[in-house]
Coordinates of C-alpha atoms in Angstrom, one line a residue:
D1 CA 46.1 114.7 167.0
S2 CA 47.8 116.8 170.2
L3 CA 48.5 119.6 168.0
V4 CA 44.7 120.2 166.7
K5 CA 43.7 118.9 170.6
A6 CA 45.5 122.0 172.3
A7 CA 44.8 124.3 169.6
D8 CA 41.2 124.0 169.9
N9 CA 41.8 124.2 173.9
I10 CA 44.0 127.2 173.5
A11 CA 41.1 128.5 171.5
S12 CA 38.3 128.4 174.1
G13 CA 36.8 131.0 175.3
D14 CA 37.4 130.1 179.6
F15 CA 40.4 133.4 180.4
S16 CA 40.8 132.8 184.3
K17 CA 44.1 131.9 185.9
R18 CA 43.7 127.8 185.8
A19 CA 42.7 127.9 182.2
M20 CA 45.9 130.1 181.4
V21 CA 48.9 128.2 182.9
Y22 CA 47.0 125.5 180.5
R23 CA 47.0 127.2 178.2
N24 CA 50.9 128.4 178.1
D25 CA 51.5 124.3 179.0
E26 CA 49.6 123.1 176.2
F27 CA 51.7 125.9 174.2
G28 CA 54.7 124.7 175.0
K29 CA 53.6 122.0 174.0
I30 CA 52.8 122.9 170.8
S31 CA 56.8 125.3 170.8
R32 CA 58.3 122.0 171.4
A33 CA 56.5 120.1 168.6
F34 CA 56.9 121.8 166.4
N35 CA 60.4 122.2 167.0
K36 CA 60.7 118.7 166.9
M37 CA 59.4 118.4 163.3
A38 CA 61.9 120.8 162.4
E39 CA 65.1 119.1 163.4
N40 CA 63.0 116.3 161.6
L41 CA 62.2 118.5 158.5
S42 CA 66.0 119.3 159.0
Y43 CA 67.9 116.2 159.2
T44 CA 65.2 114.3 156.3
I45 CA 66.7 117.4 154.4
D46 CA 70.0 116.8 155.1
N47 CA 70.1 113.3 153.9
L48 CA 67.4 114.2 150.6
E49 CA 70.3 116.4 150.1
Q50 CA 72.8 114.3 150.3
T51 CA 70.7 111.7 148.6
V52 CA 70.6 113.6 145.7
R53 CA 74.6 115.2 145.6
K54 CA 75.7 111.5 145.4
S55 CA 72.6 110.4 143.2
T56 CA 73.8 113.1 141.1
E57 CA 77.7 112.0 141.1
D58 CA 76.9 108.7 140.6
L59 CA 75.0 109.4 137.8
V60 CA 77.7 112.2 136.0
D61 CA 80.3 109.4 137.4
S62 CA 78.9 107.0 135.4
R63 CA 78.3 109.3 132.0
S64 CA 81.9 109.8 132.0
R65 CA 82.5 105.7 132.4
L66 CA 80.4 105.4 129.9
R67 CA 81.5 107.8 127.0
L68 CA 85.6 107.4 127.6
I69 CA 84.6 103.5 127.4
L70 CA 82.5 104.8 124.0
D71 CA 85.6 107.0 122.7
S72 CA 88.4 104.3 123.5
S73 CA 86.3 101.8 121.0
A74 CA 88.6 101.2 117.2
E75 CA 84.7 101.0 116.4
A76 CA 82.7 103.6 115.0
I77 CA 79.6 104.3 116.6
F78 CA 76.8 106.3 117.0
G79 CA 72.8 106.4 117.6
I80 CA 70.0 107.8 116.1
D81 CA 66.2 108.6 116.5
T82 CA 63.1 107.0 115.1
K83 CA 63.3 109.6 112.5
G84 CA 66.8 109.2 111.5
N85 CA 68.8 112.3 113.6
C86 CA 72.2 111.1 115.3
T87 CA 71.8 111.0 119.0
F88 CA 74.9 110.3 120.1
C89 CA 78.5 109.1 118.8
N90 CA 82.2 108.5 119.6
I91 CA 85.4 109.8 118.8
S92 CA 85.8 106.9 116.7
C93 CA 83.0 107.9 114.6
V94 CA 84.5 111.8 114.2
R95 CA 87.7 110.7 113.2
M96 CA 86.5 107.7 110.5
L97 CA 84.7 109.8 109.3
G98 CA 86.6 112.6 108.5
Y99 CA 84.9 115.4 110.8
E100 CA 86.8 117.3 113.5
S101 CA 84.3 117.4 116.3
Q102 CA 81.0 115.5 117.1
E103 CA 78.7 118.2 116.8
E104 CA 78.7 118.2 113.5
L105 CA 77.1 115.1 113.2
L106 CA 74.7 115.4 116.4
G107 CA 71.0 116.4 115.7
E108 CA 71.6 115.4 111.4
N109 CA 69.9 112.7 109.5
M110 CA 72.8 110.1 109.0
H111 CA 71.4 108.2 106.0
W112 CA 71.2 112.0 104.1
K113 CA 74.4 112.6 105.9
I114 CA 76.4 109.3 105.0
H115 CA 74.6 106.7 103.9
H116 CA 73.0 108.8 100.3
S117 CA 74.8 106.9 97.7
R118 CA 76.2 104.1 96.4
P119 CA 79.3 104.6 95.1
D120 CA 78.4 105.5 91.7
G121 CA 76.3 108.0 92.4
S122 CA 73.2 106.3 92.4
V123 CA 71.3 107.3 95.3
I124 CA 70.3 105.1 98.6
T125 CA 66.2 106.1 99.6
I126 CA 65.2 106.0 103.0
D127 CA 63.1 103.3 101.7
E128 CA 66.6 101.2 100.5
C129 CA 68.4 101.8 103.6
R130 CA 69.0 98.9 105.2
V131 CA 69.1 100.5 108.6
F132 CA 65.6 102.2 108.2
N133 CA 63.7 99.1 107.3
A134 CA 64.8 97.0 109.9
L135 CA 64.7 100.6 112.5
K136 CA 61.0 100.1 111.5
K137 CA 60.7 96.0 111.8
G138 CA 62.1 96.2 115.7
G139 CA 65.1 94.9 114.3
G140 CA 69.0 94.6 113.7
T141 CA 70.8 94.3 110.3
H142 CA 74.0 93.9 109.1
S143 CA 76.0 94.6 105.7
D144 CA 79.6 94.3 105.0
D145 CA 79.0 95.5 101.0
E146 CA 77.8 98.7 101.5
V147 CA 79.8 102.4 101.2
Y148 CA 79.6 105.9 104.0
W149 CA 80.7 109.1 102.8
K150 CA 83.1 111.2 103.9
A151 CA 82.9 115.1 105.1
D152 CA 85.5 115.3 102.4
G153 CA 82.7 114.2 99.8
T154 CA 84.8 110.1 99.8
Y155 CA 83.4 107.2 99.8
I156 CA 84.6 104.9 102.6
Y157 CA 83.6 101.3 102.3
V158 CA 81.8 99.7 106.4
D159 CA 80.8 96.9 107.8
Y160 CA 78.4 98.0 109.8
Y161 CA 75.7 96.4 112.3
S162 CA 72.7 98.2 113.8
H163 CA 70.7 97.4 116.8
P164 CA 67.5 98.7 118.1
Q165 CA 67.3 100.7 121.0
I166 CA 64.2 100.0 123.2
E167 CA 62.5 101.7 126.3
N168 CA 59.1 100.2 127.8
G169 CA 58.9 97.8 125.1
K170 CA 58.9 100.4 122.5
V171 CA 61.6 101.0 119.8
V172 CA 62.7 104.4 120.3
G173 CA 66.1 105.0 118.1
A174 CA 69.2 102.6 116.8
V175 CA 73.0 102.1 117.4
V176 CA 75.0 101.8 115.0
T177 CA 78.1 100.4 114.8
F178 CA 80.6 100.6 111.7
M179 CA 84.6 100.0 110.5
D180 CA 86.0 101.0 107.4
I181 CA 87.1 97.7 105.2
T182 CA 88.2 100.1 102.6
E183 CA 91.7 98.6 102.6
R184 CA 90.0 95.1 102.8
K185 CA 87.7 95.3 99.7
K186 CA 90.8 96.8 97.8
R187 CA 92.1 93.7 98.4
E188 CA 89.4 90.9 98.4
D189 CA 89.1 92.7 95.1
E190 CA 92.5 92.6 94.1
I191 CA 92.1 88.7 95.0
K192 CA 88.8 88.4 92.8
Y193 CA 91.0 89.9 89.9
L194 CA 93.5 87.7 90.0
S195 CA 91.5 85.3 89.9
S196 CA 90.2 85.8 87.1
H197 CA 92.8 87.7 85.1
D198 CA 96.3 87.1 83.6
S199 CA 99.0 89.8 85.4
L200 CA 101.1 90.1 82.4
T201 CA 98.4 91.2 79.9
G202 CA 94.8 91.9 82.6
L203 CA 92.8 89.1 79.6
Y204 CA 91.0 86.7 81.3
N205 CA 93.1 83.7 82.2
R206 CA 92.3 79.7 81.0
R207 CA 90.0 79.5 84.3
C208 CA 88.0 82.0 84.1
F209 CA 88.7 81.0 79.8
E210 CA 86.6 77.7 80.9
E211 CA 83.7 79.4 83.1
K212 CA 83.0 81.5 80.3
L213 CA 83.0 79.0 78.2
R214 CA 80.5 77.0 79.3
S215 CA 78.6 79.9 80.3
I216 CA 78.1 81.6 76.9
D217 CA 77.6 78.5 74.8
I218 CA 74.1 79.1 75.1
S219 CA 71.1 79.3 71.8
N220 CA 71.1 82.8 72.1
N221 CA 74.9 83.3 71.7
Y222 CA 75.0 81.2 67.7
P223 CA 76.1 81.3 65.5
L224 CA 79.5 81.4 68.1
S225 CA 82.8 81.5 66.3
V226 CA 86.4 81.1 68.2
I227 CA 89.4 82.0 67.2
F228 CA 93.0 80.6 68.6
A229 CA 95.6 82.2 68.2
D230 CA 99.5 82.4 69.3
I231 CA 102.5 84.4 68.8
N232 CA 105.1 83.2 66.3
G233 CA 109.0 84.1 67.7
L234 CA 108.0 84.4 71.5
K235 CA 111.3 81.4 72.7
M236 CA 113.3 83.4 70.2
T237 CA 112.6 86.6 71.4
N238 CA 113.5 85.4 75.1
D239 CA 116.5 83.5 74.1
I240 CA 117.8 86.8 72.2
F241 CA 115.9 89.8 74.3
G242 CA 115.2 88.1 77.3
H243 CA 112.3 87.8 79.0
S244 CA 111.6 91.2 79.6
A245 CA 111.0 92.1 75.9
G246 CA 108.8 88.7 75.5
D247 CA 106.6 89.6 78.3
K248 CA 106.6 93.2 75.9
L249 CA 105.7 91.0 73.2
I250 CA 102.4 89.2 75.0
T251 CA 101.9 93.0 76.2
K252 CA 101.2 94.1 72.9
A253 CA 100.3 90.8 71.0
S254 CA 96.7 91.1 73.9
E255 CA 96.6 95.0 72.6
I256 CA 96.1 94.5 69.1
L257 CA 93.3 91.3 70.1
L258 CA 90.8 93.7 72.6
N259 CA 91.8 96.5 69.4
S260 CA 90.7 94.2 67.0
C261 CA 87.2 92.9 68.3
R262 CA 84.2 93.4 69.4
G263 CA 83.3 94.5 72.7
D264 CA 81.1 92.4 73.7
D265 CA 83.7 89.4 72.3
I266 CA 86.0 87.8 74.9
V267 CA 89.3 87.9 75.1
A268 CA 91.6 85.5 77.0
R269 CA 95.5 83.9 77.6
V270 CA 95.4 80.4 78.2
G271 CA 98.8 79.2 77.7
G272 CA 102.6 81.4 77.5
D273 CA 101.7 82.6 74.0
E274 CA 98.2 81.3 73.2
F275 CA 95.6 83.4 73.3
V276 CA 92.2 81.8 72.4
I277 CA 88.8 84.9 71.7
L278 CA 85.7 83.8 71.9
L279 CA 82.8 85.9 69.1
P280 CA 79.9 85.1 70.3
N281 CA 77.5 85.6 67.6
A282 CA 79.5 85.6 65.0
G283 CA 79.0 83.7 61.7
V284 CA 82.0 82.8 59.1
D285 CA 82.6 85.9 57.2
D286 CA 82.0 88.1 60.9
T287 CA 85.2 85.8 62.0
V288 CA 87.0 86.2 59.2
N289 CA 87.3 89.6 59.0
I290 CA 88.0 89.9 62.9
I291 CA 90.8 87.5 61.7
S292 CA 92.5 90.2 58.5
R293 CA 91.9 92.8 61.1
I294 CA 94.7 91.2 63.4
R295 CA 96.3 90.1 60.7
A296 CA 97.0 93.9 60.0
G297 CA 97.1 94.8 63.4
F298 CA 100.3 92.2 63.8
A299 CA 101.8 92.9 60.6
K300 CA 102.3 97.0 61.2
A301 CA 103.9 96.0 65.7
E302 CA 107.2 95.3 66.1
V303 CA 109.4 94.8 69.6
E304 CA 112.0 95.4 70.2
A305 CA 114.3 93.7 66.5
I306 CA 111.3 91.2 66.3
K307 CA 108.5 92.3 63.7
C308 CA 105.0 91.0 65.5
S309 CA 102.8 87.8 63.7
I310 CA 101.0 85.2 64.9
S311 CA 99.4 82.3 63.4
I312 CA 95.4 81.4 63.7
G313 CA 93.1 79.4 63.4
S314 CA 89.2 79.3 63.7
D315 CA 86.0 77.2 63.8
T316 CA 82.4 78.2 64.6
K317 CA 79.6 76.7 66.5
T318 CA 75.8 76.7 64.9
N319 CA 73.7 74.3 66.7
K320 CA 73.0 73.2 70.0
Y321 CA 74.8 69.6 68.6
Q322 CA 77.7 70.5 68.4
S323 CA 80.5 70.7 70.9
I324 CA 81.8 73.4 72.3
E325 CA 85.4 71.5 73.1
E326 CA 84.8 70.2 69.9
I327 CA 85.7 73.7 68.3
V328 CA 88.0 74.6 70.4
S329 CA 90.4 72.6 69.4
N330 CA 88.8 72.3 65.8
A331 CA 90.7 76.5 65.6
E332 CA 93.5 75.2 68.0
D333 CA 94.1 72.6 65.1
E334 CA 93.9 75.0 62.1
M335 CA 96.4 77.7 64.3
Y336 CA 99.0 74.2 64.2
K337 CA 98.4 73.9 60.0
D338 CA 98.4 77.8 59.8
K339 CA 101.8 77.1 62.0
T340 CA 103.2 74.3 60.2
I341 CA 102.2 75.8 56.6
N342 CA 104.4 79.3 57.4
R343 CA 106.7 78.3 59.6
S344 CA 109.7 79.0 57.0
S345 CA 108.5 82.1 56.1
I346 CA 108.2 82.7 59.9
N347 CA 111.3 82.4 60.8
N348 CA 113.1 83.6 57.6
D349 CA 110.9 87.3 58.7
I350 CA 112.2 87.0 62.0
I351 CA 115.5 85.9 61.1
H352 CA 115.8 89.0 59.1
S353 CA 114.1 91.1 60.9
I354 CA 117.1 90.6 63.0
V355 CA 119.5 91.0 61.0
E356 CA 117.7 94.3 59.8
T357 CA 118.0 96.0 62.9
L358 CA 121.5 95.2 63.7
H359 CA 122.6 96.6 60.5
K360 CA 120.9 99.8 61.5
R361 CA 122.6 99.8 64.3
S362 CA 125.9 99.1 63.7
S363 CA 126.7 100.2 59.7
E364 CA 130.6 98.3 60.2
E365 CA 128.4 95.5 61.8
K366 CA 126.7 95.4 58.3
R367 CA 129.9 95.7 56.0
H368 CA 132.0 93.3 57.6
S369 CA 128.7 90.3 57.6
I370 CA 128.8 90.8 54.0
A371 CA 133.0 91.1 53.7
V372 CA 132.3 87.3 55.9
S373 CA 129.6 86.2 53.3

């Protein structure tokens, strides 16, 4: 206000000596006022520069600390915008996915880059993607049964979490964290496999057989036949040639049984030398044909000096009123009948094959045996 008043006085038309003195005084006031304003403005600018510089340094320092924290994490982390394009990623993410630098992922659509397919190669569309579906709803999601594809075209099983990024009440993207659980999956699969399969033959074990027996006993599978089989001479093979030869005999028997059956048949090892086969939609004639193929396979097989043979029994369930447990029991009884009736010939065949093998290995032993007899 005083500057305006002084300017008005100066602009007046009075050019008297008194007026001129007054004007000079007013000019002095204006000059001093401007100098004061300049000082204040300079001080304000200096403070503002220092504040901006300090804020910038703090921001850079905060970003550096944040980047250090992200890159120090063992967990892989990446961010996406609402279109799925990568906005940031840490070193663990780059390394875990087999890339050289973060620039290879930044700006890329992460679904089509790393999450496009299942292990069998079938495509996962955007609509099927759990992360995108959660992002649309503004929520998070979690999965431990999916895979991410690496730079070299291989895949890893991942355990991932997705959390939305919200700014001013609006979803602007998501942050995804994940870990490589491929080795854990392998161990879980091995444990699961061993819990249901025989470790020597790879066939179903007794526990799994009992589960399959309950699930297969439905009207759609009638007639349902059961074959009970027992390897002959396993104990003698173990005693004479050792358990490694016995294992070979068991393995050979399992191969013959599998090759003699149909694709949907269930073959299980339920004991040391005992096997059970479940034949859905197989009547008596079908069962006889399969048994014939099994016997033919064993007739050609030999392990060490033992000619392979097997005792077999069977029974068929034709309606829901019959007990499946009784059918299995009947098949086992028939197997024992077969073993009892043929025990003498089976033992003679085993002994003969052992002696024959011994004589083939040593002609002197053959001459000696004949001389002694």
